[in-house]
């Protein structure tokens, strides 16, 4: 039955793909102009670029005057881009100043007057299919496929309740990801939601589906059990091994005396991003003789997490600030009494240290029978979408996800209740 309706999905996708191609080519407002791209390097200015482009001084002055109405041109940064457009007689017509993907400014000249405006941003959402086999670890494998660290984090969090796919033991495991990519002005701006993820070890296949209802959202397994984890056991992008476990008595490697070690030490390369293990408020941040750069977060229900030996803190890590699970709070270091790069991670419950590896939380979201039926319906739509996207690797979506999925639901004759 599944195979049958996949064909009904493929035909509209081919149509959408073709229409997109036609629209993309319809950028003809500059078709009679000649454009040259310049990159701003250290010590280059817009004026020096305009001189290089052979623009006369009076025109240069007028362009700068236009820009200075809105921008401080002394703040030009390396890696920004400038495009200069001239007509066939080499007269200046347009300058496009790309500060970044989102902030693009244009100065136009029609031979009589100048006009400056900010280019409206064109936002597109693509649904992309990514798959692979882990060579060294998940982080390096996804980065080598051209993906960003944010995707690694979002993916590993889906299965954090059951497996550590961010550890070195994940070699040869396979993964699949169906993720939205948000493009602004045709460049990848950020990731949207991971709609589906699978992770296969030699023992088991794990699957996670993103599902949203009126009062909850999150990841669920095949049967509708919530995969959301209250506190993440290994809150970091990647770790190579557990260098010290949770114990009442341990010979301290620096102090050479027996002390309890009521935390987990995760060995990881210097600079590995460290995440907030759960939503909470940053309670303290200080430099300690033993703990080095330390950070504490207070969570609800009497929980607290502690992070030590950091190399540095992230920009937003300020005491009193609310952080969401997965926000970067700092980077792995070797500060304080430490013999190698690692994260010392501790969890307290009602002021008593507990073993982070033994934490177990009941699911906060439990679907009732009706909700499970709706969920299963939705899950089938995601499977269809997965199959379709696999065939094309990536394709654009013009409508919102809700509508998009609704259309797919119509095609396969199911109501998604979105
Ligand atoms: Zn430790």
GROMACS .gro file of C-alpha atoms and ligand atoms in nm:
model
  419
    1UNK     CA    1   0.000   0.000   0.000
    2UNK     CA    2   0.277   0.243   0.093
    3UNK     CA    3   0.454   0.204  -0.242
    4UNK     CA    4   0.133   0.285  -0.425
    5UNK     CA    5   0.078   0.631  -0.281
    6UNK     CA    6   0.444   0.731  -0.312
    7UNK     CA    7   0.387   0.773  -0.689
    8UNK     CA    8   0.107   1.020  -0.617
    9UNK     CA    9   0.353   1.220  -0.413
   10UNK     CA   10   0.638   1.217  -0.663
   11UNK     CA   11   0.441   1.378  -0.948
   12UNK     CA   12   0.349   1.701  -0.760
   13UNK     CA   13   0.705   1.725  -0.631
   14UNK     CA   14   0.841   1.717  -0.986
   15UNK     CA   15   0.596   1.999  -1.073
   16UNK     CA   16   0.701   2.210  -0.775
   17UNK     CA   17   1.064   2.154  -0.865
   18UNK     CA   18   1.012   2.269  -1.225
   19UNK     CA   19   0.819   2.582  -1.125
   20UNK     CA   20   1.093   2.671  -0.879
   21UNK     CA   21   1.355   2.646  -1.156
   22UNK     CA   22   1.160   2.891  -1.374
   23UNK     CA   23   1.119   3.143  -1.091
   24UNK     CA   24   1.486   3.123  -0.999
   25UNK     CA   25   1.587   3.221  -1.352
   26UNK     CA   26   1.352   3.517  -1.357
   27UNK     CA   27   1.608   3.764  -1.211
   28UNK     CA   28   1.635   3.995  -1.512
   29UNK     CA   29   1.636   4.344  -1.359
   30UNK     CA   30   2.013   4.353  -1.402
   31UNK     CA   31   2.031   4.177  -1.735
   32UNK     CA   32   2.192   4.472  -1.924
   33UNK     CA   33   2.441   4.549  -1.647
   34UNK     CA   34   2.791   4.417  -1.591
   35UNK     CA   35   2.859   4.317  -1.231
   36UNK     CA   36   3.192   4.269  -1.054
   37UNK     CA   37   3.225   4.119  -0.708
   38UNK     CA   38   3.475   4.261  -0.456
   39UNK     CA   39   3.554   4.116  -0.115
   40UNK     CA   40   3.638   4.348   0.171
   41UNK     CA   41   3.967   4.244   0.323
   42UNK     CA   42   4.153   4.395   0.615
   43UNK     CA   43   4.208   4.768   0.560
   44UNK     CA   44   4.001   4.790   0.240
   45UNK     CA   45   3.718   5.043   0.237
   46UNK     CA   46   3.421   5.103   0.012
   47UNK     CA   47   3.601   5.412  -0.125
   48UNK     CA   48   3.910   5.208  -0.221
   49UNK     CA   49   3.687   4.953  -0.396
   50UNK     CA   50   3.502   5.227  -0.586
   51UNK     CA   51   3.836   5.374  -0.694
   52UNK     CA   52   3.951   5.028  -0.805
   53UNK     CA   53   3.628   4.991  -1.005
   54UNK     CA   54   3.713   5.315  -1.193
   55UNK     CA   55   3.414   5.514  -1.058
   56UNK     CA   56   3.458   5.892  -1.096
   57UNK     CA   57   3.509   6.099  -0.780
   58UNK     CA   58   3.179   6.293  -0.794
   59UNK     CA   59   2.985   5.964  -0.828
   60UNK     CA   60   3.192   5.806  -0.551
   61UNK     CA   61   3.113   6.096  -0.319
   62UNK     CA   62   2.739   6.067  -0.394
   63UNK     CA   63   2.740   5.690  -0.328
   64UNK     CA   64   2.917   5.739   0.006
   65UNK     CA   65   2.672   6.017   0.097
   66UNK     CA   66   2.381   5.779   0.033
   67UNK     CA   67   2.535   5.505   0.247
   68UNK     CA   68   2.617   5.738   0.534
   69UNK     CA   69   2.248   5.813   0.580
   70UNK     CA   70   2.207   5.465   0.726
   71UNK     CA   71   2.545   5.298   0.778
   72UNK     CA   72   2.874   5.368   0.946
   73UNK     CA   73   3.118   5.284   0.670
   74UNK     CA   74   3.415   5.290   0.908
   75UNK     CA   75   3.280   4.960   1.041
   76UNK     CA   76   3.333   4.762   0.718
   77UNK     CA   77   3.443   4.414   0.815
   78UNK     CA   78   3.653   4.151   0.641
   79UNK     CA   79   3.442   3.894   0.451
   80UNK     CA   80   3.172   4.145   0.360
   81UNK     CA   81   3.105   4.168  -0.014
   82UNK     CA   82   3.048   4.447  -0.259
   83UNK     CA   83   2.908   4.414  -0.611
   84UNK     CA   84   2.952   4.706  -0.853
   85UNK     CA   85   2.725   4.713  -1.159
   86UNK     CA   86   2.790   4.933  -1.464
   87UNK     CA   87   2.615   4.964  -1.799
   88UNK     CA   88   2.784   4.869  -2.125
   89UNK     CA   89   2.942   5.220  -2.141
   90UNK     CA   90   3.100   5.150  -1.803
   91UNK     CA   91   2.885   5.411  -1.628
   92UNK     CA   92   2.799   5.334  -1.267
   93UNK     CA   93   2.443   5.205  -1.215
   94UNK     CA   94   2.428   5.005  -0.894
   95UNK     CA   95   2.626   4.907  -0.586
   96UNK     CA   96   2.523   4.616  -0.366
   97UNK     CA   97   2.681   4.602  -0.021
   98UNK     CA   98   2.635   4.262   0.147
   99UNK     CA   99   2.719   4.296   0.516
  100UNK     CA  100   2.589   3.944   0.577
  101UNK     CA  101   2.320   3.715   0.441
  102UNK     CA  102   2.039   3.928   0.584
  103UNK     CA  103   2.166   4.286   0.564
  104UNK     CA  104   2.208   4.381   0.199
  105UNK     CA  105   2.207   4.749   0.095
  106UNK     CA  106   2.176   4.881  -0.259
  107UNK     CA  107   2.259   5.224  -0.404
  108UNK     CA  108   2.109   5.285  -0.749
  109UNK     CA  109   2.190   5.561  -0.999
  110UNK     CA  110   1.979   5.617  -1.311
  111UNK     CA  111   2.207   5.888  -1.457
  112UNK     CA  112   2.021   6.166  -1.273
  113UNK     CA  113   1.954   6.076  -0.913
  114UNK     CA  114   2.063   5.830  -0.647
  115UNK     CA  115   1.844   5.603  -0.442
  116UNK     CA  116   1.939   5.379  -0.153
  117UNK     CA  117   1.738   5.093  -0.001
  118UNK     CA  118   1.777   4.773   0.199
  119UNK     CA  119   1.709   4.464  -0.010
  120UNK     CA  120   1.401   4.276   0.111
  121UNK     CA  121   1.498   3.930   0.230
  122UNK     CA  122   1.377   3.630   0.037
  123UNK     CA  123   1.312   3.343   0.274
  124UNK     CA  124   1.278   2.987   0.152
  125UNK     CA  125   1.245   2.666   0.344
  126UNK     CA  126   1.385   2.348   0.193
  127UNK     CA  127   1.334   2.005   0.335
  128UNK     CA  128   1.661   1.818   0.310
  129UNK     CA  129   1.749   1.453   0.351
  130UNK     CA  130   2.087   1.372   0.501
  131UNK     CA  131   2.221   1.025   0.571
  132UNK     CA  132   2.550   0.857   0.644
  133UNK     CA  133   2.758   0.609   0.834
  134UNK     CA  134   2.964   0.736   1.127
  135UNK     CA  135   3.338   0.719   1.054
  136UNK     CA  136   3.491   0.856   1.373
  137UNK     CA  137   3.206   1.024   1.559
  138UNK     CA  138   2.874   1.186   1.473
  139UNK     CA  139   3.012   1.538   1.503
  140UNK     CA  140   3.298   1.490   1.255
  141UNK     CA  141   3.084   1.284   1.018
  142UNK     CA  142   2.810   1.549   0.989
  143UNK     CA  143   3.064   1.834   0.961
  144UNK     CA  144   3.242   1.641   0.681
  145UNK     CA  145   2.904   1.622   0.501
  146UNK     CA  146   2.896   2.003   0.503
  147UNK     CA  147   2.649   2.040   0.792
  148UNK     CA  148   2.677   2.271   1.094
  149UNK     CA  149   2.731   2.195   1.466
  150UNK     CA  150   2.373   2.303   1.543
  151UNK     CA  151   2.240   2.006   1.346
  152UNK     CA  152   2.469   1.766   1.535
  153UNK     CA  153   2.335   1.893   1.865
  154UNK     CA  154   1.971   1.887   1.759
  155UNK     CA  155   2.010   1.534   1.627
  156UNK     CA  156   2.193   1.389   1.928
  157UNK     CA  157   1.934   1.541   2.163
  158UNK     CA  158   1.651   1.351   1.998
  159UNK     CA  159   1.793   1.021   2.120
  160UNK     CA  160   1.970   1.148   2.435
  161UNK     CA  161   1.727   0.958   2.657
  162UNK     CA  162   1.838   0.620   2.526
  163UNK     CA  163   2.180   0.647   2.363
  164UNK     CA  164   2.492   0.865   2.352
  165UNK     CA  165   2.533   0.913   1.981
  166UNK     CA  166   2.781   1.193   2.055
  167UNK     CA  167   3.040   0.951   2.197
  168UNK     CA  168   3.327   0.777   2.022
  169UNK     CA  169   3.155   0.439   2.057
  170UNK     CA  170   2.919   0.532   1.775
  171UNK     CA  171   3.160   0.427   1.495
  172UNK     CA  172   2.986   0.247   1.204
  173UNK     CA  173   2.639   0.338   1.328
  174UNK     CA  174   2.410   0.478   1.055
  175UNK     CA  175   2.181   0.778   1.061
  176UNK     CA  176   1.910   0.948   0.856
  177UNK     CA  177   1.784   1.303   0.902
  178UNK     CA  178   1.493   1.486   0.745
  179UNK     CA  179   1.548   1.850   0.830
  180UNK     CA  180   1.419   2.189   0.726
  181UNK     CA  181   1.685   2.429   0.606
  182UNK     CA  182   1.601   2.797   0.609
  183UNK     CA  183   1.761   2.991   0.326
  184UNK     CA  184   1.770   3.367   0.314
  185UNK     CA  185   1.866   3.518  -0.021
  186UNK     CA  186   1.964   3.171  -0.141
  187UNK     CA  187   2.219   3.111   0.138
  188UNK     CA  188   2.172   2.874   0.428
  189UNK     CA  189   2.072   3.091   0.724
  190UNK     CA  190   1.978   2.836   0.986
  191UNK     CA  191   1.824   2.494   1.042
  192UNK     CA  192   1.454   2.459   1.106
  193UNK     CA  193   1.308   2.156   1.279
  194UNK     CA  194   1.438   1.805   1.231
  195UNK     CA  195   1.114   1.637   1.117
  196UNK     CA  196   1.247   1.284   1.134
  197UNK     CA  197   1.565   1.118   1.256
  198UNK     CA  198   1.681   0.762   1.269
  199UNK     CA  199   1.987   0.608   1.429
  200UNK     CA  200   2.088   0.248   1.379
  201UNK     CA  201   2.341   0.059   1.585
  202UNK     CA  202   2.430  -0.306   1.524
  203UNK     CA  203   2.164  -0.391   1.781
  204UNK     CA  204   1.870  -0.159   1.724
  205UNK     CA  205   1.704   0.104   1.509
  206UNK     CA  206   1.594   0.422   1.688
  207UNK     CA  207   1.347   0.656   1.523
  208UNK     CA  208   1.224   0.999   1.629
  209UNK     CA  209   0.940   1.208   1.483
  210UNK     CA  210   0.885   1.575   1.559
  211UNK     CA  211   0.523   1.626   1.657
  212UNK     CA  212   0.340   1.937   1.769
  213UNK     CA  213  -0.003   1.968   1.924
  214UNK     CA  214  -0.180   2.267   2.078
  215UNK     CA  215  -0.012   2.236   2.417
  216UNK     CA  216   0.309   2.040   2.357
  217UNK     CA  217   0.578   1.974   2.104
  218UNK     CA  218   0.872   1.739   2.089
  219UNK     CA  219   1.004   1.409   1.960
  220UNK     CA  220   0.821   1.079   1.983
  221UNK     CA  221   0.911   0.723   1.893
  222UNK     CA  222   0.719   0.493   1.655
  223UNK     CA  223   0.452   0.420   1.916
  224UNK     CA  224   0.401   0.774   2.037
  225UNK     CA  225   0.621   0.763   2.348
  226UNK     CA  226   0.786   1.094   2.425
  227UNK     CA  227   1.162   1.105   2.370
  228UNK     CA  228   1.210   1.439   2.548
  229UNK     CA  229   1.476   1.414   2.819
  230UNK     CA  230   1.451   1.644   3.122
  231UNK     CA  231   1.828   1.658   3.191
  232UNK     CA  232   2.085   1.550   2.932
  233UNK     CA  233   2.347   1.308   3.067
  234UNK     CA  234   2.631   1.424   2.839
  235UNK     CA  235   2.563   1.791   2.763
  236UNK     CA  236   2.824   1.852   2.497
  237UNK     CA  237   2.877   1.833   2.121
  238UNK     CA  238   3.109   1.537   2.149
  239UNK     CA  239   3.315   1.338   2.399
  240UNK     CA  240   3.578   1.072   2.343
  241UNK     CA  241   3.542   0.881   2.671
  242UNK     CA  242   3.436   0.901   3.035
  243UNK     CA  243   3.765   0.971   3.212
  244UNK     CA  244   3.618   0.953   3.566
  245UNK     CA  245   3.290   0.810   3.683
  246UNK     CA  246   3.068   0.888   3.981
  247UNK     CA  247   3.231   0.746   4.293
  248UNK     CA  248   3.244   0.803   4.669
  249UNK     CA  249   3.624   0.755   4.681
  250UNK     CA  250   3.876   0.836   4.410
  251UNK     CA  251   4.252   0.909   4.415
  252UNK     CA  252   4.264   1.266   4.295
  253UNK     CA  253   4.508   1.284   4.000
  254UNK     CA  254   4.648   1.624   4.104
  255UNK     CA  255   4.604   1.635   4.482
  256UNK     CA  256   4.706   1.265   4.534
  257UNK     CA  257   4.452   1.212   4.811
  258UNK     CA  258   4.130   1.010   4.821
  259UNK     CA  259   3.823   1.223   4.761
  260UNK     CA  260   3.472   1.150   4.645
  261UNK     CA  261   3.406   1.233   4.279
  262UNK     CA  262   3.034   1.302   4.261
  263UNK     CA  263   3.029   1.389   3.894
  264UNK     CA  264   3.112   1.250   3.552
  265UNK     CA  265   3.427   1.363   3.368
  266UNK     CA  266   3.385   1.362   2.993
  267UNK     CA  267   3.720   1.381   2.807
  268UNK     CA  268   3.682   1.591   2.491
  269UNK     CA  269   3.894   1.809   2.264
  270UNK     CA  270   3.967   2.163   2.378
  271UNK     CA  271   3.696   2.405   2.272
  272UNK     CA  272   3.417   2.143   2.233
  273UNK     CA  273   3.085   2.327   2.288
  274UNK     CA  274   2.920   2.260   2.626
  275UNK     CA  275   2.540   2.286   2.646
  276UNK     CA  276   2.290   2.364   2.917
  277UNK     CA  277   2.170   2.015   3.019
  278UNK     CA  278   1.815   2.143   3.077
  279UNK     CA  279   1.616   2.467   3.076
  280UNK     CA  280   1.712   2.683   3.372
  281UNK     CA  281   1.866   2.999   3.512
  282UNK     CA  282   2.241   3.054   3.536
  283UNK     CA  283   2.307   3.078   3.908
  284UNK     CA  284   2.685   3.132   3.937
  285UNK     CA  285   2.986   3.178   3.714
  286UNK     CA  286   3.327   3.213   3.876
  287UNK     CA  287   3.693   3.118   3.866
  288UNK     CA  288   3.780   2.853   4.126
  289UNK     CA  289   4.125   2.724   4.225
  290UNK     CA  290   4.015   2.361   4.177
  291UNK     CA  291   3.719   2.380   3.941
  292UNK     CA  292   3.873   2.642   3.711
  293UNK     CA  293   3.608   2.825   3.512
  294UNK     CA  294   3.286   2.704   3.674
  295UNK     CA  295   2.920   2.756   3.590
  296UNK     CA  296   2.608   2.646   3.781
  297UNK     CA  297   2.253   2.631   3.645
  298UNK     CA  298   1.937   2.607   3.855
  299UNK     CA  299   1.648   2.403   3.708
  300UNK     CA  300   1.294   2.336   3.825
  301UNK     CA  301   1.192   2.056   4.066
  302UNK     CA  302   1.502   2.110   4.283
  303UNK     CA  303   1.764   2.018   4.024
  304UNK     CA  304   2.093   2.196   3.967
  305UNK     CA  305   2.376   2.122   3.721
  306UNK     CA  306   2.746   2.212   3.751
  307UNK     CA  307   3.005   2.249   3.476
  308UNK     CA  308   3.380   2.281   3.553
  309UNK     CA  309   3.726   2.327   3.395
  310UNK     CA  310   3.583   2.530   3.106
  311UNK     CA  311   3.820   2.701   2.868
  312UNK     CA  312   3.582   2.995   2.830
  313UNK     CA  313   3.218   3.090   2.866
  314UNK     CA  314   2.983   3.167   2.582
  315UNK     CA  315   2.885   3.530   2.524
  316UNK     CA  316   2.536   3.483   2.668
  317UNK     CA  317   2.636   3.301   2.986
  318UNK     CA  318   2.551   3.563   3.245
  319UNK     CA  319   2.422   3.489   3.597
  320UNK     CA  320   2.047   3.546   3.617
  321UNK     CA  321   1.996   3.465   3.252
  322UNK     CA  322   1.749   3.199   3.139
  323UNK     CA  323   1.901   2.929   2.917
  324UNK     CA  324   1.722   2.666   2.715
  325UNK     CA  325   1.832   2.302   2.704
  326UNK     CA  326   2.100   2.287   2.434
  327UNK     CA  327   2.212   2.651   2.449
  328UNK     CA  328   2.592   2.676   2.440
  329UNK     CA  329   2.713   2.793   2.782
  330UNK     CA  330   3.089   2.744   2.739
  331UNK     CA  331   3.370   2.539   2.588
  332UNK     CA  332   3.571   2.241   2.715
  333UNK     CA  333   3.901   2.340   2.875
  334UNK     CA  334   4.161   2.238   3.129
  335UNK     CA  335   4.128   2.522   3.380
  336UNK     CA  336   4.177   2.472   3.759
  337UNK     CA  337   4.307   2.139   3.902
  338UNK     CA  338   4.284   1.929   3.590
  339UNK     CA  339   4.517   1.694   3.406
  340UNK     CA  340   4.358   1.705   3.061
  341UNK     CA  341   4.082   1.862   2.857
  342UNK     CA  342   3.749   1.748   2.995
  343UNK     CA  343   3.410   1.858   3.122
  344UNK     CA  344   3.333   1.786   3.488
  345UNK     CA  345   2.954   1.754   3.494
  346UNK     CA  346   2.758   1.719   3.818
  347UNK     CA  347   2.386   1.706   3.898
  348UNK     CA  348   2.231   1.793   4.233
  349UNK     CA  349   1.879   1.709   4.341
  350UNK     CA  350   1.754   1.887   4.655
  351UNK     CA  351   2.119   1.969   4.735
  352UNK     CA  352   2.239   1.607   4.710
  353UNK     CA  353   2.471   1.499   4.428
  354UNK     CA  354   2.324   1.225   4.210
  355UNK     CA  355   2.487   1.012   3.939
  356UNK     CA  356   2.410   1.179   3.603
  357UNK     CA  357   2.445   0.842   3.425
  358UNK     CA  358   2.174   0.685   3.643
  359UNK     CA  359   1.915   0.961   3.614
  360UNK     CA  360   1.575   0.844   3.504
  361UNK     CA  361   1.281   1.073   3.443
  362UNK     CA  362   0.923   0.982   3.375
  363UNK     CA  363   0.796   1.128   3.047
  364UNK     CA  364   0.633   1.465   3.102
  365UNK     CA  365   0.417   1.418   2.792
  366UNK     CA  366   0.195   1.111   2.771
  367UNK     CA  367  -0.038   1.088   2.472
  368UNK     CA  368  -0.392   0.958   2.524
  369UNK     CA  369  -0.556   0.715   2.283
  370UNK     CA  370  -0.701   0.986   2.056
  371UNK     CA  371  -0.374   1.170   2.045
  372UNK     CA  372  -0.189   0.847   1.958
  373UNK     CA  373  -0.425   0.788   1.664
  374UNK     CA  374  -0.364   1.139   1.532
  375UNK     CA  375   0.006   1.095   1.590
  376UNK     CA  376   0.021   0.767   1.396
  377UNK     CA  377  -0.156   0.935   1.108
  378UNK     CA  378   0.100   1.215   1.113
  379UNK     CA  379   0.388   0.965   1.138
  380UNK     CA  380   0.277   0.803   0.810
  381UNK     CA  381   0.282   1.143   0.640
  382UNK     CA  382   0.635   1.201   0.763
  383UNK     CA  383   0.735   0.859   0.624
  384UNK     CA  384   0.593   0.957   0.285
  385UNK     CA  385   0.775   1.287   0.298
  386UNK     CA  386   1.094   1.105   0.390
  387UNK     CA  387   1.061   0.873   0.094
  388UNK     CA  388   0.989   1.161  -0.145
  389UNK     CA  389   1.275   1.375  -0.017
  390UNK     CA  390   1.516   1.082  -0.032
  391UNK     CA  391   1.448   1.063  -0.405
  392UNK     CA  392   1.530   1.428  -0.465
  393UNK     CA  393   1.781   1.493  -0.186
  394UNK     CA  394   1.645   1.848  -0.147
  395UNK     CA  395   1.354   2.051  -0.278
  396UNK     CA  396   1.192   2.382  -0.198
  397UNK     CA  397   0.864   2.431  -0.019
  398UNK     CA  398   0.662   2.740  -0.095
  399UNK     CA  399   0.404   2.717   0.171
  400UNK     CA  400   0.418   2.687   0.544
  401UNK     CA  401   0.494   2.345   0.689
  402UNK     CA  402   0.138   2.312   0.809
  403UNK     CA  403  -0.004   2.367   0.464
  404UNK     CA  404   0.271   2.165   0.305
  405UNK     CA  405   0.197   1.861   0.514
  406UNK     CA  406  -0.172   1.918   0.467
  407UNK     CA  407  -0.126   1.897   0.091
  408UNK     CA  408   0.064   1.574   0.129
  409UNK     CA  409  -0.210   1.442   0.349
  410UNK     CA  410  -0.464   1.521   0.077
  411UNK     CA  411  -0.257   1.337  -0.177
  412UNK     CA  412  -0.244   1.025   0.028
  413UNK     CA  413  -0.604   1.065   0.140
  414UNK     CA  414  -0.543   1.110   0.509
  415UNK     CA  415  -0.636   1.391   0.741
  416UNK     CA  416  -0.331   1.501   0.937
  417UNK     CA  417  -0.530   1.712   1.189
  418UNK     CA  418  -0.264   1.981   1.176
  419LIG    ZN1  419   3.565   1.571   3.769
   0.00000   0.00000   0.00000
